[in-house]
Structures are given as structure tokens and as C-alpha cells.
PDB file of C-alpha atoms in Angstrom:
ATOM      1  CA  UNK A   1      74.868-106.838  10.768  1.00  0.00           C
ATOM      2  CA  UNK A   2      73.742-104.536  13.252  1.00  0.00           C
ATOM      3  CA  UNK A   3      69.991-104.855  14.271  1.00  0.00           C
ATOM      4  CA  UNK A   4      69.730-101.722  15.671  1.00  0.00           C
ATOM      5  CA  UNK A   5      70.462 -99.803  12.868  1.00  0.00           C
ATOM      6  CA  UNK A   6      67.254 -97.964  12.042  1.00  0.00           C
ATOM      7  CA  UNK A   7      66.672 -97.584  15.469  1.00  0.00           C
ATOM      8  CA  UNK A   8      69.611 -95.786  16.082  1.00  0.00           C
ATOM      9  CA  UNK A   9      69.241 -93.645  13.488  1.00  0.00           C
ATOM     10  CA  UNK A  10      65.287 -93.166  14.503  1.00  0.00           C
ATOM     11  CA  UNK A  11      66.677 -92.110  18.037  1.00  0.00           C
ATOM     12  CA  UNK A  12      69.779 -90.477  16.984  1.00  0.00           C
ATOM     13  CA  UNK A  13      71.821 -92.410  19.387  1.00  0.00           C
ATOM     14  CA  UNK A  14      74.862 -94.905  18.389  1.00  0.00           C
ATOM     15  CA  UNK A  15      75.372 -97.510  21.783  1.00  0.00           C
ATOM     16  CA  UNK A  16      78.657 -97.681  22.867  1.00  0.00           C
ATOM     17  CA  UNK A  17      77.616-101.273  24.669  1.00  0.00           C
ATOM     18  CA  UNK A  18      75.830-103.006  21.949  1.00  0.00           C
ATOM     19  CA  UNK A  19      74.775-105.598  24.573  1.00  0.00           C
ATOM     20  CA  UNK A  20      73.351-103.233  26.852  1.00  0.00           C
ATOM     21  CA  UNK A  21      71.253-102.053  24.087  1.00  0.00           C
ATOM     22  CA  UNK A  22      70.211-105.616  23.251  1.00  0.00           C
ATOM     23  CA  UNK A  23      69.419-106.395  26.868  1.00  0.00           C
ATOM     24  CA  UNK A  24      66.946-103.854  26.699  1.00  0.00           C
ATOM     25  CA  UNK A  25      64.740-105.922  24.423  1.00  0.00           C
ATOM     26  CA  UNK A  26      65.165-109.501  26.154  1.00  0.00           C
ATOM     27  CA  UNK A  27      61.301-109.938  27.653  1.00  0.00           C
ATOM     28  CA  UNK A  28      61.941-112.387  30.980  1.00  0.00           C
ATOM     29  CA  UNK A  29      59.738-114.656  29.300  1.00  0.00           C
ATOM     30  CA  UNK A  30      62.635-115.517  26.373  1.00  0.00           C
ATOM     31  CA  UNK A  31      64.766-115.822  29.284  1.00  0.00           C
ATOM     32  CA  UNK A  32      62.850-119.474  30.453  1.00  0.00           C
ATOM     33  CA  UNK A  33      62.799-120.524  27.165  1.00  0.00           C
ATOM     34  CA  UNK A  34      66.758-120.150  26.210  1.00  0.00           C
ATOM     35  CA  UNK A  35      68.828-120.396  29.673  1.00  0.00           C
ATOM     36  CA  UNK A  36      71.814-121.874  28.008  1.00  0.00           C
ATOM     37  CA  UNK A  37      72.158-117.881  25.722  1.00  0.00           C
ATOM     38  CA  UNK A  38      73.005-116.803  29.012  1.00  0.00           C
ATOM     39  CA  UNK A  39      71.214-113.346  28.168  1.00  0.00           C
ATOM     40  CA  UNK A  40      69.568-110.821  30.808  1.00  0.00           C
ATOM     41  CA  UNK A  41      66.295-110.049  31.167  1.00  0.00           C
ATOM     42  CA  UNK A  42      65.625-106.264  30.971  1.00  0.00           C
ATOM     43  CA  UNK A  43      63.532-105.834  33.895  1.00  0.00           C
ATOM     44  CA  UNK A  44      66.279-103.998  35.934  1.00  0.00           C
ATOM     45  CA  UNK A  45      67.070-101.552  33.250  1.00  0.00           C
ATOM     46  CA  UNK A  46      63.157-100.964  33.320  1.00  0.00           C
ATOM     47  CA  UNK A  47      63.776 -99.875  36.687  1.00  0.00           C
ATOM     48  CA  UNK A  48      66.237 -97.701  36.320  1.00  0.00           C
ATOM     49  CA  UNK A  49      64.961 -96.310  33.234  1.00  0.00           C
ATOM     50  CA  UNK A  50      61.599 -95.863  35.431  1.00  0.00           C
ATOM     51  CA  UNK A  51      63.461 -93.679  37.529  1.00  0.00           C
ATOM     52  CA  UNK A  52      65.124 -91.533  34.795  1.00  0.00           C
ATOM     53  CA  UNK A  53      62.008 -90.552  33.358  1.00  0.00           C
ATOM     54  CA  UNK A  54      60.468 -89.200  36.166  1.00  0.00           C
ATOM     55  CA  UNK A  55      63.342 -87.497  36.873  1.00  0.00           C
ATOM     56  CA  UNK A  56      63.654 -85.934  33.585  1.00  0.00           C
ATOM     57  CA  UNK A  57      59.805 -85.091  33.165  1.00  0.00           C
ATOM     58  CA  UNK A  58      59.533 -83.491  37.350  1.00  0.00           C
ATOM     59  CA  UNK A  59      62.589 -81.389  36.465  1.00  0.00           C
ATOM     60  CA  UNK A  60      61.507 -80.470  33.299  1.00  0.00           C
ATOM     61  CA  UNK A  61      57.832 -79.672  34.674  1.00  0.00           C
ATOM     62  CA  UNK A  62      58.844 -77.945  38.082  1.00  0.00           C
ATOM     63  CA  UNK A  63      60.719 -75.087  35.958  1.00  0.00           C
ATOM     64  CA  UNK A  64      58.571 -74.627  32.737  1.00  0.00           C
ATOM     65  CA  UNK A  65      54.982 -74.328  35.469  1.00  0.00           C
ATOM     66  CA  UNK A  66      56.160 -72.378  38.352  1.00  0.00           C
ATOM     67  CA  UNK A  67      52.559 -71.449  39.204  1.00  0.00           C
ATOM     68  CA  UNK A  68      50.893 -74.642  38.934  1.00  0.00           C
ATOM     69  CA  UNK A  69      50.388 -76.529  42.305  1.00  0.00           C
ATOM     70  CA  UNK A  70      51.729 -79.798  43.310  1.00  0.00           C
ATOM     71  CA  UNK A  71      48.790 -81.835  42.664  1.00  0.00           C
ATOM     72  CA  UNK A  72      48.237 -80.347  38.304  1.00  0.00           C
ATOM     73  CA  UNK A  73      52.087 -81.188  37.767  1.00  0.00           C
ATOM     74  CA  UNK A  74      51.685 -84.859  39.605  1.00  0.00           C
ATOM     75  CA  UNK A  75      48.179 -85.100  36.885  1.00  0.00           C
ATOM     76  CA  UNK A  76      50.733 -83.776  33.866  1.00  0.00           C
ATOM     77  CA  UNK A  77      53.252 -85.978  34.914  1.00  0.00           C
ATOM     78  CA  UNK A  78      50.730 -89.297  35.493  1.00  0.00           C
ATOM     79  CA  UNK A  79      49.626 -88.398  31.830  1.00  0.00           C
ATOM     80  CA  UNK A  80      52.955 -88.216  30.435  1.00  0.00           C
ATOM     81  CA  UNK A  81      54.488 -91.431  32.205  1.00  0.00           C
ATOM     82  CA  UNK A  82      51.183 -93.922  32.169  1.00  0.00           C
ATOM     83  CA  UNK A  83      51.754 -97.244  30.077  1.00  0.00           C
ATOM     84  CA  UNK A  84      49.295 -96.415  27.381  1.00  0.00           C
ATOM     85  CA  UNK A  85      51.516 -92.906  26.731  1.00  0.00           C
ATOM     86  CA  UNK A  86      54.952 -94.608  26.558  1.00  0.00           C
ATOM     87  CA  UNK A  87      53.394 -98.271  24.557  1.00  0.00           C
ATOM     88  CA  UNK A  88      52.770 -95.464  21.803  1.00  0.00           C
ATOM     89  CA  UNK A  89      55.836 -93.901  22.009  1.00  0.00           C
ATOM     90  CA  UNK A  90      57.347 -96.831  21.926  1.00  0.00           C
ATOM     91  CA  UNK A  91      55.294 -98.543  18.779  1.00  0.00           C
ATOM     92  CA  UNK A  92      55.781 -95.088  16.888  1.00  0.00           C
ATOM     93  CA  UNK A  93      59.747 -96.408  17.161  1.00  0.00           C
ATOM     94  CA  UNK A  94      58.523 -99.911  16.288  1.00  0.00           C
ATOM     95  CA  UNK A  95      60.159-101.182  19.610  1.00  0.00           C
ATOM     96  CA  UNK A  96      58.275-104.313  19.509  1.00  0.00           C
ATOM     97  CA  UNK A  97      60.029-105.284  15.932  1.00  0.00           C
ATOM     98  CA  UNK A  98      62.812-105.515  18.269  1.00  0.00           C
ATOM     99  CA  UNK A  99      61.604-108.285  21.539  1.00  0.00           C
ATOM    100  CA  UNK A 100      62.594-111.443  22.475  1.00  0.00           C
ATOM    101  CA  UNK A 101      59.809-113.353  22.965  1.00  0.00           C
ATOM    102  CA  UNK A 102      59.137-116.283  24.277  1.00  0.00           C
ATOM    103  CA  UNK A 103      57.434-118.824  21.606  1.00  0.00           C
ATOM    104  CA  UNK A 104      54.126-118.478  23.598  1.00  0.00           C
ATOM    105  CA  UNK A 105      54.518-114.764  23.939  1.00  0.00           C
ATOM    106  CA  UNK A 106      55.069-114.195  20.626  1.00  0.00           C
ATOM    107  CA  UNK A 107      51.754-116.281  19.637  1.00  0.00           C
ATOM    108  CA  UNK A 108      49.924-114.166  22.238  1.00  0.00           C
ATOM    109  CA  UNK A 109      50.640-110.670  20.488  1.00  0.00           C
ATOM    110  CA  UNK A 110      53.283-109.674  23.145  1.00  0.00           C
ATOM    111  CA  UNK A 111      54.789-107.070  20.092  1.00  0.00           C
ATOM    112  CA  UNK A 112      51.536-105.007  20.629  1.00  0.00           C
ATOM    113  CA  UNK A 113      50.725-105.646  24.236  1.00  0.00           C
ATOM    114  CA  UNK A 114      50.782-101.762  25.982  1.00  0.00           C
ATOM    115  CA  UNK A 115      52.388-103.212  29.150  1.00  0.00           C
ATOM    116  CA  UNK A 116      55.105-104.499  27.432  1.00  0.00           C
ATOM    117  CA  UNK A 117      56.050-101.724  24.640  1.00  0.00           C
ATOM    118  CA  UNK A 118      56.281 -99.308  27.906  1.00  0.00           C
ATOM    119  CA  UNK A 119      58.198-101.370  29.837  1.00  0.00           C
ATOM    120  CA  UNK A 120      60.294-101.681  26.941  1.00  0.00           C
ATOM    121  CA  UNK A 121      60.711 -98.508  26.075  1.00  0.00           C
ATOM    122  CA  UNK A 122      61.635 -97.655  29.936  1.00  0.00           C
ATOM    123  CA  UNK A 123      64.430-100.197  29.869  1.00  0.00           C
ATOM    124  CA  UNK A 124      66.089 -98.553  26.400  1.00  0.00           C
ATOM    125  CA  UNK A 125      66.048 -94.969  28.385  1.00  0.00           C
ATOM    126  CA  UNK A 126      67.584 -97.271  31.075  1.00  0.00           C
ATOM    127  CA  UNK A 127      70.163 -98.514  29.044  1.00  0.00           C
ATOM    128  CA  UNK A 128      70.697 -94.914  27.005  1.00  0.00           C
ATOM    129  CA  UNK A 129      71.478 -93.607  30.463  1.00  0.00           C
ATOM    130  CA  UNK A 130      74.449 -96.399  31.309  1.00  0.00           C
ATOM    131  CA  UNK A 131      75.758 -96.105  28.129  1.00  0.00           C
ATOM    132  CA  UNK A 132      75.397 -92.423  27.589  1.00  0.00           C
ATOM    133  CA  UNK A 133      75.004 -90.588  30.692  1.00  0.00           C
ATOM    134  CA  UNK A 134      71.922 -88.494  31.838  1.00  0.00           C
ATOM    135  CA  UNK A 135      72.423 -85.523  29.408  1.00  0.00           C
ATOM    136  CA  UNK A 136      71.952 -88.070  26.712  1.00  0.00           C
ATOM    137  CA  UNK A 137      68.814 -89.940  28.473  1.00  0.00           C
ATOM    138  CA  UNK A 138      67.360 -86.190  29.231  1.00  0.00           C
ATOM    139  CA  UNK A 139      67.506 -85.421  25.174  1.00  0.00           C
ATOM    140  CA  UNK A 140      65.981 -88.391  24.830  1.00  0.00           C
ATOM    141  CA  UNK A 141      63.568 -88.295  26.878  1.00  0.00           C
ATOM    142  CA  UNK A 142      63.112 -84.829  25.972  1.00  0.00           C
ATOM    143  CA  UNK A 143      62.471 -84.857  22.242  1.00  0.00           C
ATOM    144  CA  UNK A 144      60.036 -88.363  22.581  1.00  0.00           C
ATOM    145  CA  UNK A 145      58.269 -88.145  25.494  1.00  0.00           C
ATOM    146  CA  UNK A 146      57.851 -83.997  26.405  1.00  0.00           C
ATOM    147  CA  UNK A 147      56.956 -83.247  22.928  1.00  0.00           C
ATOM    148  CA  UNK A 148      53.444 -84.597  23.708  1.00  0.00           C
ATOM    149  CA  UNK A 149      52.548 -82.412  26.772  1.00  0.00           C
ATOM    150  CA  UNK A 150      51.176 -79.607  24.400  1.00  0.00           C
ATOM    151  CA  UNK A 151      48.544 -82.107  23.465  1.00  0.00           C
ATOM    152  CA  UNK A 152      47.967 -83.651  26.797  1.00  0.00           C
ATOM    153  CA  UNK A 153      47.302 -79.979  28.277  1.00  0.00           C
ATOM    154  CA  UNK A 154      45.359 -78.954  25.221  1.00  0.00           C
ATOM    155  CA  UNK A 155      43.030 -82.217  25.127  1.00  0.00           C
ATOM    156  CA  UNK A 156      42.826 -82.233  28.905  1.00  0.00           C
ATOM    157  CA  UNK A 157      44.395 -85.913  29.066  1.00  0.00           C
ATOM    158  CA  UNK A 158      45.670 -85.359  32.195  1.00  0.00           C
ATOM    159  CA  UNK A 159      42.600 -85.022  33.872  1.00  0.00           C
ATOM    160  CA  UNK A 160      41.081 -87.993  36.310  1.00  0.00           C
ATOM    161  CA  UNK A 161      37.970 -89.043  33.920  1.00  0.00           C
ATOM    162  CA  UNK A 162      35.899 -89.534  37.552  1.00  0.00           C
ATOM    163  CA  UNK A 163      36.831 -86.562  38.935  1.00  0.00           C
ATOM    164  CA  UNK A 164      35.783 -84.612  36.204  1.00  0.00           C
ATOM    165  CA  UNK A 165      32.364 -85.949  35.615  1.00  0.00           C
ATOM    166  CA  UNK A 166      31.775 -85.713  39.178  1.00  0.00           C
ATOM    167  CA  UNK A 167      32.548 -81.756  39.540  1.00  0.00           C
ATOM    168  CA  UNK A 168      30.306 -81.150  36.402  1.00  0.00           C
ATOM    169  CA  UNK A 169      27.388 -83.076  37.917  1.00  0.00           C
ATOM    170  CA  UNK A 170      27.666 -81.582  41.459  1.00  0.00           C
ATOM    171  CA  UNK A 171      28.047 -78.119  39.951  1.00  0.00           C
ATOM    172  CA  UNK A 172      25.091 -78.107  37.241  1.00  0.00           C
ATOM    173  CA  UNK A 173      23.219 -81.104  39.445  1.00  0.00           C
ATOM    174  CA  UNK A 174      24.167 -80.666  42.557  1.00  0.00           C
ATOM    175  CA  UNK A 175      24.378 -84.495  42.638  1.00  0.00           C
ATOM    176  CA  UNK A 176      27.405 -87.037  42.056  1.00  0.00           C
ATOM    177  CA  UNK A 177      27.262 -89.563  39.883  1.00  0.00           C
ATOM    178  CA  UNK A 178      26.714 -93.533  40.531  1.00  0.00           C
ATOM    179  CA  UNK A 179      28.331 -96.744  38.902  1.00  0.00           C
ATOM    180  CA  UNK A 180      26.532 -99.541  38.386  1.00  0.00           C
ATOM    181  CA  UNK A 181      27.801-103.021  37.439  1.00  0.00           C
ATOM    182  CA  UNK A 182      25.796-103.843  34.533  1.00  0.00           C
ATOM    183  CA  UNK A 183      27.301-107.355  33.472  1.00  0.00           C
ATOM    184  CA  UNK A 184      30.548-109.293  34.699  1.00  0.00           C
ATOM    185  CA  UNK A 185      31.451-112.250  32.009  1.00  0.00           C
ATOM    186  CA  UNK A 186      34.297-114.146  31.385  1.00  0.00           C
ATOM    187  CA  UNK A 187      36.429-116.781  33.750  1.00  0.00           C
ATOM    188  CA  UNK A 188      38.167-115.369  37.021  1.00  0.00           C
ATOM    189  CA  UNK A 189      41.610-115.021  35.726  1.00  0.00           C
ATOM    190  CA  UNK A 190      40.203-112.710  33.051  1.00  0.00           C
ATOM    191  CA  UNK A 191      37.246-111.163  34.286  1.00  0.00           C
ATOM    192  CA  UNK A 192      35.302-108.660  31.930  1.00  0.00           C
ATOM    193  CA  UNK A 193      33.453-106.079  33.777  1.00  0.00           C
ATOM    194  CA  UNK A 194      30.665-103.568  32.210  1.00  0.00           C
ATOM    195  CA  UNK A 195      29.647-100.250  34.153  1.00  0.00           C
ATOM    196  CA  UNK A 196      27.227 -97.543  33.644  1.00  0.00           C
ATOM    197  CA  UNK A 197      27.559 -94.328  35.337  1.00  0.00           C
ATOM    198  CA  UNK A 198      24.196 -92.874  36.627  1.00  0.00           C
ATOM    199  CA  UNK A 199      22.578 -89.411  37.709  1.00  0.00           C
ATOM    200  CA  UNK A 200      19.054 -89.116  39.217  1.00  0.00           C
ATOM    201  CA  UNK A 201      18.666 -92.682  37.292  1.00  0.00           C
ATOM    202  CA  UNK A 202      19.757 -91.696  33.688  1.00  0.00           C
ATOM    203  CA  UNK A 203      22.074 -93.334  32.157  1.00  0.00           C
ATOM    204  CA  UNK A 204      24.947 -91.092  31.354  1.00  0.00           C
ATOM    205  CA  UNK A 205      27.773 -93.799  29.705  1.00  0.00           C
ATOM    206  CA  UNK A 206      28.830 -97.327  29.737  1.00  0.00           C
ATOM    207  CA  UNK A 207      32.236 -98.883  29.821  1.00  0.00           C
ATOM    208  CA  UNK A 208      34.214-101.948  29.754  1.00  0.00           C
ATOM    209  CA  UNK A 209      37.570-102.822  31.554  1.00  0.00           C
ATOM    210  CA  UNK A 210      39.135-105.671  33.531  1.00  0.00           C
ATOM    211  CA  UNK A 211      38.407-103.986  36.305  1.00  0.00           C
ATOM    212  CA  UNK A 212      35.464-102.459  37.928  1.00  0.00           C
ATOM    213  CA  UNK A 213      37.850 -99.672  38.222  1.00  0.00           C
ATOM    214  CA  UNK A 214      39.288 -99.488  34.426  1.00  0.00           C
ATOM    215  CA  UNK A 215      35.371 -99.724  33.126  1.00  0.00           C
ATOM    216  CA  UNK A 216      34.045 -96.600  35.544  1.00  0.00           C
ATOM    217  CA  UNK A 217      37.299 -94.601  33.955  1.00  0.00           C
ATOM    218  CA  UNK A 218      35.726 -96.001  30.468  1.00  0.00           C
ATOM    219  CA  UNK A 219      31.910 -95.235  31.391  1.00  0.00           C
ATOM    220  CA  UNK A 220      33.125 -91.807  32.544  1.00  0.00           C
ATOM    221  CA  UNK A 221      35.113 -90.572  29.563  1.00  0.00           C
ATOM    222  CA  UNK A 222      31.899 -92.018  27.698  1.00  0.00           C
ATOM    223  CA  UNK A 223      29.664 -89.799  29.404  1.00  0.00           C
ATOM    224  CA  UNK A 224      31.864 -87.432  29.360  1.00  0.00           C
ATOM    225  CA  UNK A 225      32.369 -87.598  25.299  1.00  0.00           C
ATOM    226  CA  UNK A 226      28.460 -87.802  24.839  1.00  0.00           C
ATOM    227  CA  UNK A 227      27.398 -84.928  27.069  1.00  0.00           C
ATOM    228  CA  UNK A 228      29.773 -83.263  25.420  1.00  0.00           C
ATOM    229  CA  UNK A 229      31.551 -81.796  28.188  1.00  0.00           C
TER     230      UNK A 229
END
């Protein structure tokens, strides 16, 4: 029985290579756990499926904006090609039905982690582009992935959180906004960081990340969202 069935029909793409398909799914961490399969991991088709994408998306973004400078089409191509984008790309396909997980993967939730649904689904345009050639990978790519730049332009999602408070406040306050670490919990190797983001000592959002960096994005779109603006 073939596993891919639905998926292939979902994508509208029968594999030639059935294992090149398959390899697409195989997490490295399966790969310690069952040597003797002999199976590939599907980092390298990540890779090249990495480079695909961008290809596709530049391409398809230098001709369809020929008045927008370099630095808007790098933002609308960030937005289209960040992990959080392509982990709900791929879940809308239910690529994570699909994994090979290691035992302790699987307990973890590795089917839903973001990280791994877009490396995923990078390593199936990978391995649509061996098996198919680009024309194939570019439909692909085209019908999944570009489809969403309407909303990403419409909703602003390609816009850097930061940047964007900080050009409201300096043009109604003629002041930039601060970040303050407001609590840090949780054991080094998974650090929890909280931030606020002030002006002229008001408290404008909060957010959370693993990062100092992740939680300013957070605090920003927060202050953003509640200022309305």
C-alpha cells in the first residue's frame, strides 16, 4: 500500500522515486534509533529544497514588483520563507502524519514542532525537484507557498515588528522605544525570557520568547496590537 497516497493526491504530484519521496520524511533522529534500515536522513534534500524555494519565490517576486526596492522584496520574501510560514503550510498537508521519529521525538511532539514541519516540507520540494524537475517544484511551490503573499502584503506580515513600533514612536513621539527584561525563569538550556517595551516610562506591551530577541519581537507586535497601530 502506498503511504503517500493522499498526499499525492493533496499535492497533485505522483513520485517517480518512491524512496526519494520517503526520504523526505526520515527526521535524523529515526536515523540513531534504526541504523541497520539503512535509510537517509532528509537533511540534504532540506538543503536543496532550501535553495529551490528561494529561487522560485525571488524570481517570482523580482517580475510581479518591478518598483519595489531591494530591501521590501528581501521583507516579502523573509515572510514567505520563515519557519512559522512553511510549519503551516506544511501541517495544512498534514506532513507530520508522515515523520519518522525517533521514539523520544515522537513523545516530545516532534509532529507539531514548527522547526521540523518546515524543514520537512523544504526537503519534499527538495525531493519534488529530483524527481520532477524545477517546472514541477516551481508549480509547487507556486500554488502552496505564493498563494499566501496577498495576505502577507495585506496584513503587513512582512514587516520587522521593531522597526515598526520604532518609526511610529519617533514620528508621533519623537522618542524610540526601550526593552526591558522583566523576568528570566527556567534552567539554561531552556531559558524563558519576558520583555516589556517602554516609551517615556509607559508600558506599551509585554512578550515572551526564548530569547531576549524572540520576546522584544513578541512585546512589540503586542504594543503594536494594543495601540492599535
Amino acid at each position: 500500500m502506498n503511504r503517500y497516497k493522499k498526499l499525492e493526491e493533496q499535492i497533485g504530484v505522483t513520485f517517480r522515486d518512491a524512496t526519494l519521496l520517503d526520504t523526505a520524511f526520515v527526521h535524523r533522529s529515526y536515523i540513531n534509533e534504526h541504523r541497520e534500515e539503512g535509510r537517509v536522513q532528509n537533511e540534504r534534500l532540506e538543503f536543496l529544497g532550501d535553495a529551490v524555494l528561494e529561487l522560485v519565490v525571488t524570481e517570482y517576486l523580482y517580475g510581479h514588483f518591478p518598483t519595489k526596492a531591494e530591501g521590501e522584496l528581501t521583507a516579502f520574501r523573509s515572510a514567505l520563507v520563515k519557519g512559522r510560514h512553511l510549519a503551516e503550510i506544511a501541517d495544512s498537508l498534514d506532513l507530520g502524519l508522515y515523520l519518522y521519529l525517533s521514539h523520544g521525538e515522537e513523545k516530545s511532539g516532534g509532529r507539531k514542532k514548527h522547526y521540523i514541519l518546515a524543514n520537512t516540507l523544504e526537503a519534499l520540494i527538495g525531493a519534488m525537484y529530483l524527481d520532477q524537475g524545477f517546472s514541477v517544484a516551481h508549480d509547487f511551490v507556486s500554488r502552496f507557498i505564493l498563494t499566501r503573499l496577498s495576505d502577507i502584503v495585506e496584513n503587513e506580515l512582512h514587516v520587522d515588528a521593531k522597526s515598526k513600533l520604532q518609526e511610529i514612536t519617533q514620528e508621533r513621539f519623537g522618542v524610540t522605544p526601550i526593552y526591558k527584561l522583566m523576568e528570566e525563569s527556567g534552567p539554561d538550556h531552556d531559558k524563558t525570557f519576558t520583555m516589556a517595551v517602554c516609551i517615556n516610562d509607559e508600558v506599551l506591551g509585554q512578550g515572551q520568547g526564548s530569547s531576549k530577541q524572540k520576546a522584544e519581537q513578541k512585546a512589540a507586535i503586542d504594543a503594536l496590537e494594543k495601540k492599535g497601530w
